[in-house]
């Protein structure tokens, strides 16, 4: 069984994330979406809210036949999370050249920790390449329209969280 792990903070989940999730389901039999706790980032949404949003959005996807999606919170090393869920592939999304340098370093470190786990990069759809959760939150905080960047239910939750 091919098991992929797509990790991230998903604060909030964006249309870019959803694009990668949808396309990754064609590559694996089970896609585990690893929701990182990462207290250092000071997330806007709680872990439970982020998991709930991802589960709701994934339920609406038309995923590849034979693929199962599981949402799995984690707070340990990415490679340890991959081992815990039995992943043989880590799926990462790339938006721009700026992402590549960081991702290149991560792959090297992960390979040194467990060479059995491969990393696969998926380029975000051209229409989604500029989307970043950090920027979405900033736009929402300043009362901008985020409807082109996040699913409708997520946009609604952003407005409610920020009192808009």
PDB file of C-alpha atoms in Angstrom:
ATOM      1  CA  UNK A   1       0.000   0.000   0.000  1.00  0.00           C
ATOM      2  CA  UNK A   2       1.313   3.440  -0.950  1.00  0.00           C
ATOM      3  CA  UNK A   3       0.834   5.834   1.963  1.00  0.00           C
ATOM      4  CA  UNK A   4       1.556   9.521   1.528  1.00  0.00           C
ATOM      5  CA  UNK A   5       1.892  12.163   4.223  1.00  0.00           C
ATOM      6  CA  UNK A   6       1.041  15.754   3.327  1.00  0.00           C
ATOM      7  CA  UNK A   7       2.155  17.859   6.309  1.00  0.00           C
ATOM      8  CA  UNK A   8       1.426  21.475   7.119  1.00  0.00           C
ATOM      9  CA  UNK A   9       0.022  23.876   9.659  1.00  0.00           C
ATOM     10  CA  UNK A  10      -3.043  24.578   7.506  1.00  0.00           C
ATOM     11  CA  UNK A  11      -3.856  27.806   9.363  1.00  0.00           C
ATOM     12  CA  UNK A  12      -6.130  28.122   7.494  1.00  0.00           C
ATOM     13  CA  UNK A  13      -6.436  25.518   4.758  1.00  0.00           C
ATOM     14  CA  UNK A  14      -6.304  27.278   1.372  1.00  0.00           C
ATOM     15  CA  UNK A  15      -7.351  26.479  -2.178  1.00  0.00           C
ATOM     16  CA  UNK A  16      -3.658  25.806  -2.853  1.00  0.00           C
ATOM     17  CA  UNK A  17      -3.629  23.138  -0.143  1.00  0.00           C
ATOM     18  CA  UNK A  18      -6.825  21.632  -1.507  1.00  0.00           C
ATOM     19  CA  UNK A  19      -5.318  21.497  -5.013  1.00  0.00           C
ATOM     20  CA  UNK A  20      -2.293  19.552  -3.712  1.00  0.00           C
ATOM     21  CA  UNK A  21      -4.533  17.233  -1.658  1.00  0.00           C
ATOM     22  CA  UNK A  22      -6.742  16.457  -4.638  1.00  0.00           C
ATOM     23  CA  UNK A  23      -3.816  15.714  -6.936  1.00  0.00           C
ATOM     24  CA  UNK A  24      -1.926  13.694  -4.307  1.00  0.00           C
ATOM     25  CA  UNK A  25      -4.853  11.274  -4.006  1.00  0.00           C
ATOM     26  CA  UNK A  26      -4.040  10.049  -7.522  1.00  0.00           C
ATOM     27  CA  UNK A  27      -0.552   9.020  -6.362  1.00  0.00           C
ATOM     28  CA  UNK A  28      -1.253   7.074  -3.172  1.00  0.00           C
ATOM     29  CA  UNK A  29      -3.709   4.603  -1.687  1.00  0.00           C
ATOM     30  CA  UNK A  30      -3.960   6.523   1.582  1.00  0.00           C
ATOM     31  CA  UNK A  31      -3.199  10.198   2.032  1.00  0.00           C
ATOM     32  CA  UNK A  32      -2.549  11.262   5.590  1.00  0.00           C
ATOM     33  CA  UNK A  33      -2.882  14.996   6.064  1.00  0.00           C
ATOM     34  CA  UNK A  34      -0.555  15.800   8.931  1.00  0.00           C
ATOM     35  CA  UNK A  35      -1.720  18.882  10.787  1.00  0.00           C
ATOM     36  CA  UNK A  36       1.276  20.297  12.639  1.00  0.00           C
ATOM     37  CA  UNK A  37       0.649  21.691  16.093  1.00  0.00           C
ATOM     38  CA  UNK A  38       3.684  24.052  15.871  1.00  0.00           C
ATOM     39  CA  UNK A  39       3.102  26.378  18.817  1.00  0.00           C
ATOM     40  CA  UNK A  40       5.912  28.667  17.590  1.00  0.00           C
ATOM     41  CA  UNK A  41       3.763  29.906  14.695  1.00  0.00           C
ATOM     42  CA  UNK A  42       0.954  31.099  17.000  1.00  0.00           C
ATOM     43  CA  UNK A  43      -1.914  29.789  14.868  1.00  0.00           C
ATOM     44  CA  UNK A  44      -5.132  31.767  14.456  1.00  0.00           C
ATOM     45  CA  UNK A  45      -7.216  28.577  14.647  1.00  0.00           C
ATOM     46  CA  UNK A  46      -6.928  25.836  17.248  1.00  0.00           C
ATOM     47  CA  UNK A  47      -5.696  22.413  16.250  1.00  0.00           C
ATOM     48  CA  UNK A  48      -9.235  21.058  16.537  1.00  0.00           C
ATOM     49  CA  UNK A  49     -10.590  23.806  14.268  1.00  0.00           C
ATOM     50  CA  UNK A  50      -7.902  23.217  11.650  1.00  0.00           C
ATOM     51  CA  UNK A  51      -8.543  19.468  11.663  1.00  0.00           C
ATOM     52  CA  UNK A  52     -12.287  20.083  11.398  1.00  0.00           C
ATOM     53  CA  UNK A  53     -11.881  22.474   8.450  1.00  0.00           C
ATOM     54  CA  UNK A  54      -9.636  20.044   6.556  1.00  0.00           C
ATOM     55  CA  UNK A  55     -11.975  17.116   7.193  1.00  0.00           C
ATOM     56  CA  UNK A  56     -14.969  19.142   5.993  1.00  0.00           C
ATOM     57  CA  UNK A  57     -13.199  20.337   2.846  1.00  0.00           C
ATOM     58  CA  UNK A  58     -11.838  16.871   2.029  1.00  0.00           C
ATOM     59  CA  UNK A  59     -15.317  15.360   2.378  1.00  0.00           C
ATOM     60  CA  UNK A  60     -16.391  17.576  -0.524  1.00  0.00           C
ATOM     61  CA  UNK A  61     -13.507  16.490  -2.804  1.00  0.00           C
ATOM     62  CA  UNK A  62     -13.902  14.004  -5.576  1.00  0.00           C
ATOM     63  CA  UNK A  63     -10.846  11.966  -4.695  1.00  0.00           C
ATOM     64  CA  UNK A  64      -9.200   9.331  -6.841  1.00  0.00           C
ATOM     65  CA  UNK A  65     -10.889   5.917  -6.662  1.00  0.00           C
ATOM     66  CA  UNK A  66      -9.351   3.677  -4.021  1.00  0.00           C
ATOM     67  CA  UNK A  67      -7.716   6.470  -2.059  1.00  0.00           C
ATOM     68  CA  UNK A  68      -8.540   7.126   1.577  1.00  0.00           C
ATOM     69  CA  UNK A  69      -7.895  10.490   3.259  1.00  0.00           C
ATOM     70  CA  UNK A  70      -7.032  10.595   6.963  1.00  0.00           C
ATOM     71  CA  UNK A  71      -6.358  13.741   8.999  1.00  0.00           C
ATOM     72  CA  UNK A  72      -3.670  13.246  11.657  1.00  0.00           C
ATOM     73  CA  UNK A  73      -2.449  15.939  14.090  1.00  0.00           C
ATOM     74  CA  UNK A  74       1.243  15.764  15.016  1.00  0.00           C
ATOM     75  CA  UNK A  75       3.805  17.596  17.131  1.00  0.00           C
ATOM     76  CA  UNK A  76       6.933  15.530  16.600  1.00  0.00           C
ATOM     77  CA  UNK A  77       9.518  15.558  13.837  1.00  0.00           C
ATOM     78  CA  UNK A  78       8.038  15.218  10.366  1.00  0.00           C
ATOM     79  CA  UNK A  79      10.050  12.072   9.691  1.00  0.00           C
ATOM     80  CA  UNK A  80       8.786  10.542  12.945  1.00  0.00           C
ATOM     81  CA  UNK A  81       5.218  11.379  11.969  1.00  0.00           C
ATOM     82  CA  UNK A  82       5.813   9.704   8.592  1.00  0.00           C
ATOM     83  CA  UNK A  83       7.121   6.608  10.381  1.00  0.00           C
ATOM     84  CA  UNK A  84       4.170   6.647  12.827  1.00  0.00           C
ATOM     85  CA  UNK A  85       1.588   6.609  10.016  1.00  0.00           C
ATOM     86  CA  UNK A  86       3.526   4.153   7.841  1.00  0.00           C
ATOM     87  CA  UNK A  87       4.123   6.683   5.067  1.00  0.00           C
ATOM     88  CA  UNK A  88       6.606   5.815   2.374  1.00  0.00           C
ATOM     89  CA  UNK A  89       6.161   9.176   0.656  1.00  0.00           C
ATOM     90  CA  UNK A  90       6.079  12.723   1.976  1.00  0.00           C
ATOM     91  CA  UNK A  91       4.095  15.025  -0.301  1.00  0.00           C
ATOM     92  CA  UNK A  92       5.139  18.661  -0.376  1.00  0.00           C
ATOM     93  CA  UNK A  93       3.689  21.526  -2.357  1.00  0.00           C
ATOM     94  CA  UNK A  94       5.919  24.061  -4.075  1.00  0.00           C
ATOM     95  CA  UNK A  95       4.724  27.539  -4.961  1.00  0.00           C
ATOM     96  CA  UNK A  96       7.831  29.388  -6.053  1.00  0.00           C
ATOM     97  CA  UNK A  97      11.620  29.258  -6.188  1.00  0.00           C
ATOM     98  CA  UNK A  98      11.724  30.700  -2.652  1.00  0.00           C
ATOM     99  CA  UNK A  99      10.099  27.494  -1.342  1.00  0.00           C
ATOM    100  CA  UNK A 100      12.682  25.300  -3.037  1.00  0.00           C
ATOM    101  CA  UNK A 101      15.714  26.186  -0.919  1.00  0.00           C
ATOM    102  CA  UNK A 102      13.936  25.421   2.357  1.00  0.00           C
ATOM    103  CA  UNK A 103      12.394  22.237   0.947  1.00  0.00           C
ATOM    104  CA  UNK A 104      15.772  21.120  -0.445  1.00  0.00           C
ATOM    105  CA  UNK A 105      17.288  21.365   3.047  1.00  0.00           C
ATOM    106  CA  UNK A 106      14.332  19.517   4.594  1.00  0.00           C
ATOM    107  CA  UNK A 107      14.656  16.640   2.108  1.00  0.00           C
ATOM    108  CA  UNK A 108      18.349  16.273   2.912  1.00  0.00           C
ATOM    109  CA  UNK A 109      17.735  16.169   6.643  1.00  0.00           C
ATOM    110  CA  UNK A 110      14.784  13.778   6.309  1.00  0.00           C
ATOM    111  CA  UNK A 111      16.791  11.446   4.058  1.00  0.00           C
ATOM    112  CA  UNK A 112      19.585  11.410   6.638  1.00  0.00           C
ATOM    113  CA  UNK A 113      17.036  10.441   9.319  1.00  0.00           C
ATOM    114  CA  UNK A 114      15.250   7.773   7.228  1.00  0.00           C
ATOM    115  CA  UNK A 115      16.385   7.098   3.660  1.00  0.00           C
ATOM    116  CA  UNK A 116      13.423   4.752   3.073  1.00  0.00           C
ATOM    117  CA  UNK A 117      10.946   7.632   2.959  1.00  0.00           C
ATOM    118  CA  UNK A 118      10.881   9.523  -0.333  1.00  0.00           C
ATOM    119  CA  UNK A 119       9.743  13.128  -0.790  1.00  0.00           C
ATOM    120  CA  UNK A 120       7.617  14.095  -3.785  1.00  0.00           C
ATOM    121  CA  UNK A 121       6.993  17.701  -4.777  1.00  0.00           C
ATOM    122  CA  UNK A 122       3.827  18.854  -6.478  1.00  0.00           C
ATOM    123  CA  UNK A 123       3.745  22.297  -8.026  1.00  0.00           C
ATOM    124  CA  UNK A 124       0.730  24.303  -7.059  1.00  0.00           C
ATOM    125  CA  UNK A 125      -1.691  25.053  -9.864  1.00  0.00           C
ATOM    126  CA  UNK A 126      -0.717  28.280 -11.643  1.00  0.00           C
ATOM    127  CA  UNK A 127      -3.865  29.978 -10.325  1.00  0.00           C
ATOM    128  CA  UNK A 128      -2.927  29.014  -6.760  1.00  0.00           C
ATOM    129  CA  UNK A 129       0.843  29.609  -6.665  1.00  0.00           C
ATOM    130  CA  UNK A 130       0.752  32.915  -4.801  1.00  0.00           C
ATOM    131  CA  UNK A 131      -1.568  31.705  -2.037  1.00  0.00           C
ATOM    132  CA  UNK A 132      -0.026  31.448   1.419  1.00  0.00           C
ATOM    133  CA  UNK A 133      -1.937  31.033   4.669  1.00  0.00           C
ATOM    134  CA  UNK A 134       0.087  33.835   6.241  1.00  0.00           C
ATOM    135  CA  UNK A 135      -0.980  36.261   3.501  1.00  0.00           C
ATOM    136  CA  UNK A 136      -4.593  35.077   3.627  1.00  0.00           C
ATOM    137  CA  UNK A 137      -4.701  35.849   7.362  1.00  0.00           C
ATOM    138  CA  UNK A 138      -3.215  39.291   6.772  1.00  0.00           C
ATOM    139  CA  UNK A 139      -5.749  40.107   4.058  1.00  0.00           C
ATOM    140  CA  UNK A 140      -8.581  38.916   6.302  1.00  0.00           C
ATOM    141  CA  UNK A 141      -7.272  40.941   9.283  1.00  0.00           C
ATOM    142  CA  UNK A 142      -7.308  44.067   7.124  1.00  0.00           C
ATOM    143  CA  UNK A 143     -10.873  43.346   6.022  1.00  0.00           C
ATOM    144  CA  UNK A 144      -9.946  42.212   2.509  1.00  0.00           C
ATOM    145  CA  UNK A 145     -11.749  39.649   0.397  1.00  0.00           C
ATOM    146  CA  UNK A 146     -10.187  36.180   0.728  1.00  0.00           C
ATOM    147  CA  UNK A 147     -12.795  34.343  -1.342  1.00  0.00           C
ATOM    148  CA  UNK A 148     -10.310  33.680  -4.175  1.00  0.00           C
ATOM    149  CA  UNK A 149      -7.861  32.032  -1.796  1.00  0.00           C
ATOM    150  CA  UNK A 150      -9.834  29.781   0.562  1.00  0.00           C
ATOM    151  CA  UNK A 151     -12.952  27.613   0.358  1.00  0.00           C
ATOM    152  CA  UNK A 152     -16.204  29.480   1.203  1.00  0.00           C
ATOM    153  CA  UNK A 153     -16.644  27.825   4.614  1.00  0.00           C
ATOM    154  CA  UNK A 154     -13.073  28.736   5.565  1.00  0.00           C
ATOM    155  CA  UNK A 155     -13.621  32.353   4.469  1.00  0.00           C
ATOM    156  CA  UNK A 156     -16.690  32.440   6.708  1.00  0.00           C
ATOM    157  CA  UNK A 157     -14.722  31.083   9.664  1.00  0.00           C
ATOM    158  CA  UNK A 158     -12.004  33.672   9.089  1.00  0.00           C
ATOM    159  CA  UNK A 159     -14.575  36.473   9.105  1.00  0.00           C
ATOM    160  CA  UNK A 160     -16.171  35.116  12.277  1.00  0.00           C
ATOM    161  CA  UNK A 161     -12.810  34.667  14.039  1.00  0.00           C
ATOM    162  CA  UNK A 162     -11.736  38.199  13.164  1.00  0.00           C
ATOM    163  CA  UNK A 163     -15.113  39.762  13.926  1.00  0.00           C
ATOM    164  CA  UNK A 164     -15.791  40.875  10.361  1.00  0.00           C
TER     165      UNK A 164
END
